[in-house]
PDB file of C-alpha atoms in Angstrom:
ATOM      1  CA  MET A 196      13.861 -20.144   4.334  1.00 65.00           C
ATOM      2  CA  VAL A 197      15.851 -19.892   1.152  1.00 71.00           C
ATOM      3  CA  SER A 198      14.610 -18.710  -2.201  1.00 75.00           C
ATOM      4  CA  ALA A 199      16.654 -19.548  -5.269  1.00 78.00           C
ATOM      5  CA  LEU A 200      16.519 -20.295  -8.973  1.00 81.00           C
ATOM      6  CA  MET A 201      17.833 -23.851  -9.560  1.00 83.00           C
ATOM      7  CA  THR A 202      18.015 -26.526 -12.201  1.00 87.00           C
ATOM      8  CA  LYS A 203      15.792 -29.598 -11.997  1.00 87.00           C
ATOM      9  CA  GLN A 204      18.761 -31.785 -11.065  1.00 90.00           C
ATOM     10  CA  ILE A 205      19.731 -29.600  -8.120  1.00 89.00           C
ATOM     11  CA  ILE A 206      16.122 -29.448  -6.915  1.00 87.00           C
ATOM     12  CA  LEU A 207      15.880 -33.247  -6.967  1.00 89.00           C
ATOM     13  CA  ARG A 208      19.142 -33.613  -5.012  1.00 90.00           C
ATOM     14  CA  LEU A 209      18.076 -31.022  -2.427  1.00 88.00           C
ATOM     15  CA  ALA A 210      14.670 -32.657  -1.988  1.00 87.00           C
ATOM     16  CA  GLN A 211      16.454 -35.827  -0.774  1.00 89.00           C
ATOM     17  CA  HIS A 212      18.708 -34.004   1.703  1.00 89.00           C
ATOM     18  CA  GLU A 213      17.915 -34.685   5.375  1.00 89.00           C
ATOM     19  CA  ALA A 214      18.172 -30.986   6.313  1.00 87.00           C
ATOM     20  CA  VAL A 215      15.407 -29.966   3.888  1.00 86.00           C
ATOM     21  CA  GLY A 216      12.039 -29.969   5.619  1.00 83.00           C
ATOM     22  CA  LEU A 217       9.859 -28.510   2.873  1.00 82.00           C
ATOM     23  CA  MET A 218      10.288 -27.384  -0.703  1.00 81.00           C
ATOM     24  CA  ASP A 219       7.790 -25.115  -2.396  1.00 78.00           C
ATOM     25  CA  LEU A 220       8.239 -24.742  -6.119  1.00 72.00           C
ATOM     26  CA  ALA A 221       7.066 -21.387  -7.426  1.00 71.00           C
ATOM     27  CA  GLU A 222       6.847 -20.750 -11.116  1.00 67.00           C
ATOM     28  CA  GLY A 223       5.307 -18.030 -13.206  1.00 63.00           C
ATOM     29  CA  GLU A 224       5.564 -14.410 -14.068  1.00 63.00           C
ATOM     30  CA  ILE A 225       4.584 -11.477 -11.936  1.00 58.00           C
ATOM     31  CA  ARG A 226       1.608  -9.719 -13.473  1.00 59.00           C
ATOM     32  CA  LEU A 227      -0.022  -6.614 -12.126  1.00 56.00           C
ATOM     33  CA  GLN A 228      -3.632  -7.452 -11.391  1.00 59.00           C
ATOM     34  CA  LEU A 229      -5.229  -4.132 -10.542  1.00 59.00           C
ATOM     35  CA  ASP A 230      -8.025  -5.005 -12.987  1.00 61.00           C
ATOM     36  CA  SER A 231      -9.257  -7.761 -10.655  1.00 64.00           C
ATOM     37  CA  VAL A 232      -9.063  -5.981  -7.288  1.00 62.00           C
ATOM     38  CA  ALA A 233     -12.369  -4.133  -7.382  1.00 65.00           C
ATOM     39  CA  GLN A 234     -14.371  -7.107  -8.665  1.00 67.00           C
ATOM     40  CA  THR A 235     -13.099  -9.460  -5.980  1.00 69.00           C
ATOM     41  CA  ASN A 236     -14.078  -6.991  -3.264  1.00 75.00           C
ATOM     42  CA  ARG A 237     -17.650  -6.438  -4.513  1.00 80.00           C
ATOM     43  CA  VAL A 238     -16.910  -2.844  -5.429  1.00 84.00           C
ATOM     44  CA  PRO A 239     -19.249  -2.850  -8.471  1.00 84.00           C
ATOM     45  CA  ALA A 240     -22.264  -3.221  -6.146  1.00 88.00           C
ATOM     46  CA  VAL A 241     -21.117  -0.227  -4.108  1.00 89.00           C
ATOM     47  CA  ARG A 242     -20.386   1.866  -7.202  1.00 88.00           C
ATOM     48  CA  ALA A 243     -23.863   1.022  -8.556  1.00 91.00           C
ATOM     49  CA  ARG A 244     -25.168   3.012  -5.595  1.00 94.00           C
ATOM     50  CA  GLY A 245     -23.140   6.021  -6.724  1.00 93.00           C
ATOM     51  CA  ILE A 246     -20.339   5.577  -4.170  1.00 94.00           C
ATOM     52  CA  ASP A 247     -16.827   5.891  -5.623  1.00 94.00           C
ATOM     53  CA  GLY A 248     -14.842   7.401  -2.763  1.00 95.00           C
ATOM     54  CA  THR A 249     -15.552  11.016  -3.705  1.00 96.00           C
ATOM     55  CA  GLY A 250     -14.983  13.202  -0.694  1.00 97.00           C
ATOM     56  CA  ALA A 251     -12.733  10.711   1.098  1.00 97.00           C
ATOM     57  CA  LYS A 252      -9.035  11.354   1.674  1.00 98.00           C
ATOM     58  CA  ILE A 253      -6.656   8.404   1.719  1.00 98.00           C
ATOM     59  CA  ALA A 254      -3.118   8.958   2.999  1.00 98.00           C
ATOM     60  CA  ILE A 255      -0.433   6.540   1.816  1.00 97.00           C
ATOM     61  CA  LEU A 256       2.128   6.221   4.617  1.00 95.00           C
ATOM     62  CA  GLU A 257       5.301   4.854   3.013  1.00 93.00           C
ATOM     63  CA  GLY A 258       9.019   5.533   2.834  1.00 91.00           C
ATOM     64  CA  ASP A 259       8.651   6.893  -0.691  1.00 92.00           C
ATOM     65  CA  ASN A 260       6.278   9.249  -2.471  1.00 93.00           C
ATOM     66  CA  VAL A 261       3.334   8.499  -4.726  1.00 93.00           C
ATOM     67  CA  ASP A 262       3.902   9.268  -8.414  1.00 90.00           C
ATOM     68  CA  PHE A 263       1.325  11.936  -9.282  1.00 88.00           C
ATOM     69  CA  THR A 264       2.895  12.891 -12.650  1.00 83.00           C
ATOM     70  CA  ALA A 265       0.016  11.886 -14.951  1.00 67.00           C
ATOM     71  CA  ASN A 266      -2.671  14.518 -15.048  1.00 60.00           C
ATOM     72  CA  ALA A 267      -6.342  13.543 -15.163  1.00 53.00           C
ATOM     73  CA  GLY A 268      -6.579  14.303 -18.895  1.00 57.00           C
ATOM     74  CA  GLU A 269      -3.867  11.734 -19.696  1.00 61.00           C
ATOM     75  CA  CYS A 270      -5.297   8.903 -17.623  1.00 65.00           C
ATOM     76  CA  PRO A 271      -7.719   7.317 -20.097  1.00 58.00           C
ATOM     77  CA  ASP A 272      -4.931   7.077 -22.671  1.00 59.00           C
ATOM     78  CA  SER A 273      -2.194   6.202 -20.209  1.00 58.00           C
ATOM     79  CA  THR A 274      -0.456   2.862 -20.552  1.00 62.00           C
ATOM     80  CA  ASN A 275       0.683   3.263 -16.947  1.00 66.00           C
ATOM     81  CA  PRO A 276      -2.338   3.218 -14.625  1.00 63.00           C
ATOM     82  CA  ASN A 277      -0.067   3.449 -11.595  1.00 70.00           C
ATOM     83  CA  ASN A 278      -0.150   7.236 -11.512  1.00 78.00           C
ATOM     84  CA  CYS A 279      -3.651   7.867 -12.764  1.00 84.00           C
ATOM     85  CA  PHE A 280      -5.461   9.741  -9.993  1.00 88.00           C
ATOM     86  CA  ARG A 281      -8.503  11.973 -10.328  1.00 88.00           C
ATOM     87  CA  ASN A 282      -7.845  13.823  -7.055  1.00 92.00           C
ATOM     88  CA  VAL A 283      -4.299  14.554  -5.932  1.00 92.00           C
ATOM     89  CA  GLY A 284      -3.837  15.729  -2.370  1.00 95.00           C
ATOM     90  CA  LEU A 285      -0.941  16.962  -0.299  1.00 96.00           C
ATOM     91  CA  THR A 286       2.541  15.470  -0.125  1.00 96.00           C
ATOM     92  CA  ARG A 287       4.279  15.549   3.260  1.00 96.00           C
ATOM     93  CA  ALA A 288       7.858  15.489   1.947  1.00 94.00           C
ATOM     94  CA  PRO A 289       7.990  16.488  -1.735  1.00 92.00           C
ATOM     95  CA  THR A 290      11.790  16.131  -1.919  1.00 92.00           C
ATOM     96  CA  ILE A 291      11.654  12.384  -1.146  1.00 92.00           C
ATOM     97  CA  GLU A 292      11.830  10.182  -4.262  1.00 92.00           C
ATOM     98  CA  VAL A 293       8.747   8.760  -5.915  1.00 91.00           C
ATOM     99  CA  GLY A 294       8.567   5.012  -5.389  1.00 89.00           C
ATOM    100  CA  LEU A 295       6.867   2.062  -6.993  1.00 88.00           C
ATOM    101  CA  HIS A 296       5.439   0.622  -3.761  1.00 89.00           C
ATOM    102  CA  ALA A 297       3.723   3.818  -2.606  1.00 92.00           C
ATOM    103  CA  THR A 298       2.386   4.399  -6.119  1.00 90.00           C
ATOM    104  CA  LEU A 299       1.048   0.849  -6.450  1.00 89.00           C
ATOM    105  CA  VAL A 300      -0.644   1.040  -3.040  1.00 92.00           C
ATOM    106  CA  ALA A 301      -2.232   4.359  -4.012  1.00 93.00           C
ATOM    107  CA  SER A 302      -3.315   2.847  -7.346  1.00 89.00           C
ATOM    108  CA  VAL A 303      -5.113  -0.047  -5.673  1.00 89.00           C
ATOM    109  CA  ALA A 304      -6.904   2.545  -3.548  1.00 93.00           C
ATOM    110  CA  ALA A 305      -7.808   5.147  -6.161  1.00 92.00           C
ATOM    111  CA  SER A 306      -6.515   4.631  -9.709  1.00 89.00           C
ATOM    112  CA  ASN A 307      -8.779   6.414 -12.173  1.00 85.00           C
ATOM    113  CA  HIS A 308      -7.647   4.379 -15.189  1.00 82.00           C
ATOM    114  CA  PRO A 309     -10.704   3.170 -17.156  1.00 79.00           C
ATOM    115  CA  THR A 310      -9.614  -0.481 -17.205  1.00 77.00           C
ATOM    116  CA  LEU A 311      -7.371  -0.737 -14.142  1.00 80.00           C
ATOM    117  CA  THR A 312      -9.574   1.158 -11.716  1.00 84.00           C
ATOM    118  CA  GLY A 313      -8.826   1.278  -8.011  1.00 88.00           C
ATOM    119  CA  MET A 314     -11.238   0.647  -5.177  1.00 91.00           C
ATOM    120  CA  ALA A 315     -12.277   4.297  -4.784  1.00 93.00           C
ATOM    121  CA  PRO A 316     -11.284   6.315  -7.877  1.00 92.00           C
ATOM    122  CA  GLY A 317     -13.044   9.424  -6.591  1.00 94.00           C
ATOM    123  CA  ALA A 318     -10.969   9.580  -3.397  1.00 96.00           C
ATOM    124  CA  THR A 319      -8.182  12.084  -2.891  1.00 97.00           C
ATOM    125  CA  ILE A 320      -4.748  10.501  -2.452  1.00 97.00           C
ATOM    126  CA  MET A 321      -2.203  12.082  -0.118  1.00 97.00           C
ATOM    127  CA  ALA A 322       1.452  11.055   0.276  1.00 96.00           C
ATOM    128  CA  ALA A 323       2.177  10.860   4.014  1.00 96.00           C
ATOM    129  CA  THR A 324       5.814  10.118   3.380  1.00 93.00           C
ATOM    130  CA  VAL A 325       7.980   8.675   6.147  1.00 91.00           C
ATOM    131  CA  ILE A 326      11.165  10.721   6.022  1.00 89.00           C
ATOM    132  CA  THR A 327      13.479   8.537   8.126  1.00 84.00           C
ATOM    133  CA  ASP A 328      13.377   4.977   9.436  1.00 81.00           C
ATOM    134  CA  SER A 329      12.354   5.756  12.973  1.00 86.00           C
ATOM    135  CA  TRP A 330       9.240   4.964  14.923  1.00 88.00           C
ATOM    136  CA  GLN A 331       8.847   8.624  15.800  1.00 91.00           C
ATOM    137  CA  ASN A 332       8.847   9.558  12.121  1.00 92.00           C
ATOM    138  CA  LEU A 333       6.169   6.942  11.426  1.00 92.00           C
ATOM    139  CA  VAL A 334       4.013   8.475  14.137  1.00 93.00           C
ATOM    140  CA  ASP A 335       4.756  11.991  12.834  1.00 95.00           C
ATOM    141  CA  ALA A 336       3.617  10.923   9.330  1.00 95.00           C
ATOM    142  CA  LEU A 337       0.436   9.419  10.794  1.00 95.00           C
ATOM    143  CA  VAL A 338      -0.358  12.583  12.762  1.00 96.00           C
ATOM    144  CA  TRP A 339       0.426  14.720   9.677  1.00 97.00           C
ATOM    145  CA  ALA A 340      -2.100  12.677   7.681  1.00 97.00           C
ATOM    146  CA  PHE A 341      -4.787  13.041  10.337  1.00 96.00           C
ATOM    147  CA  ASP A 342      -4.041  16.750  10.834  1.00 96.00           C
ATOM    148  CA  ASN A 343      -4.596  17.151   7.075  1.00 97.00           C
ATOM    149  CA  GLN A 344      -8.006  15.460   7.296  1.00 97.00           C
ATOM    150  CA  ALA A 345      -7.132  11.995   6.014  1.00 97.00           C
ATOM    151  CA  ASP A 346     -10.116   9.693   6.521  1.00 97.00           C
ATOM    152  CA  ILE A 347      -8.024   6.583   5.944  1.00 97.00           C
ATOM    153  CA  VAL A 348      -4.304   5.961   6.376  1.00 96.00           C
ATOM    154  CA  ASN A 349      -2.762   2.977   4.617  1.00 95.00           C
ATOM    155  CA  ALA A 350       0.540   1.962   6.191  1.00 92.00           C
ATOM    156  CA  SER A 351       2.382  -1.000   4.674  1.00 86.00           C
ATOM    157  CA  ILE A 352       4.475  -1.450   7.760  1.00 78.00           C
ATOM    158  CA  GLY A 353       4.718  -4.117  10.365  1.00 67.00           C
ATOM    159  CA  ASN A 354       6.623  -4.950  13.462  1.00 68.00           C
ATOM    160  CA  CYS A 355       6.322  -8.364  15.041  1.00 70.00           C
ATOM    161  CA  THR A 356       7.204  -8.847  18.662  1.00 72.00           C
ATOM    162  CA  PRO A 357       8.332 -12.281  19.864  1.00 77.00           C
ATOM    163  CA  ASP A 358       5.628 -12.404  22.527  1.00 81.00           C
ATOM    164  CA  GLY A 359       2.827 -11.111  20.279  1.00 77.00           C
ATOM    165  CA  GLN A 360       2.215  -8.128  22.536  1.00 82.00           C
ATOM    166  CA  MET A 361       1.671  -4.580  21.321  1.00 81.00           C
ATOM    167  CA  ASN A 362       4.755  -2.365  21.381  1.00 84.00           C
ATOM    168  CA  SER A 363       4.916   1.417  21.654  1.00 86.00           C
ATOM    169  CA  LEU A 364       4.484   1.889  17.882  1.00 86.00           C
ATOM    170  CA  ASP A 365       1.360  -0.287  17.882  1.00 87.00           C
ATOM    171  CA  ARG A 366      -0.003   1.665  20.826  1.00 89.00           C
ATOM    172  CA  ALA A 367       0.696   4.994  19.116  1.00 90.00           C
ATOM    173  CA  PHE A 368      -1.151   3.971  15.945  1.00 90.00           C
ATOM    174  CA  ASP A 369      -4.033   2.595  18.018  1.00 91.00           C
ATOM    175  CA  TYR A 370      -4.165   5.764  20.137  1.00 93.00           C
ATOM    176  CA  TYR A 371      -4.199   8.198  17.200  1.00 93.00           C
ATOM    177  CA  ALA A 372      -6.792   6.138  15.291  1.00 93.00           C
ATOM    178  CA  ARG A 373      -9.068   6.379  18.361  1.00 93.00           C
ATOM    179  CA  VAL A 374      -8.366  10.051  19.086  1.00 94.00           C
ATOM    180  CA  TYR A 375      -8.945  11.161  15.470  1.00 93.00           C
ATOM    181  CA  HIS A 376     -11.727   8.615  14.857  1.00 94.00           C
ATOM    182  CA  ARG A 377     -10.097   7.528  11.627  1.00 94.00           C
ATOM    183  CA  LEU A 378      -9.301   4.207   9.956  1.00 94.00           C
ATOM    184  CA  VAL A 379      -5.737   2.885   9.806  1.00 93.00           C
ATOM    185  CA  VAL A 380      -5.146   0.020   7.370  1.00 91.00           C
TER     186      VAL A 380
END
């Protein structure tokens, strides 16, 4: 697979080349769509019952930290809903840099912005930061989250094996989810 920005003339020439099996033309601008997440997942019906995630702890397991810089008083006026959390929890490695991915994942889970509200704005967000790129550190971050009472751990990681079988990292995540009786997403 190759992704590139090309002129119309080059695209037409490539489309006729025998080595090209498929071309997918993608156009448009990237637009953050946090304002549509809750509606598409039927969250309003759940919130109508008074459930907004209050009391739940969600750990974001990423290689960077969640940006918790906006305080709750700033959130309604904030133009950046990506760090608008009602309940800020622990951070595993506070010296690791804040990152956009971890913050966006946390925002989808629990942004408290009035327009761009996350799935569970009452939940507490924890940063279960992965300190190094090793499987052991991923497992350590998972165990840290569970030891600190995370109800849910969101891990935007993946590891595909050629044979489709579980590897030791898969087994570790599966084991700790069963032992702690917690949800891993």
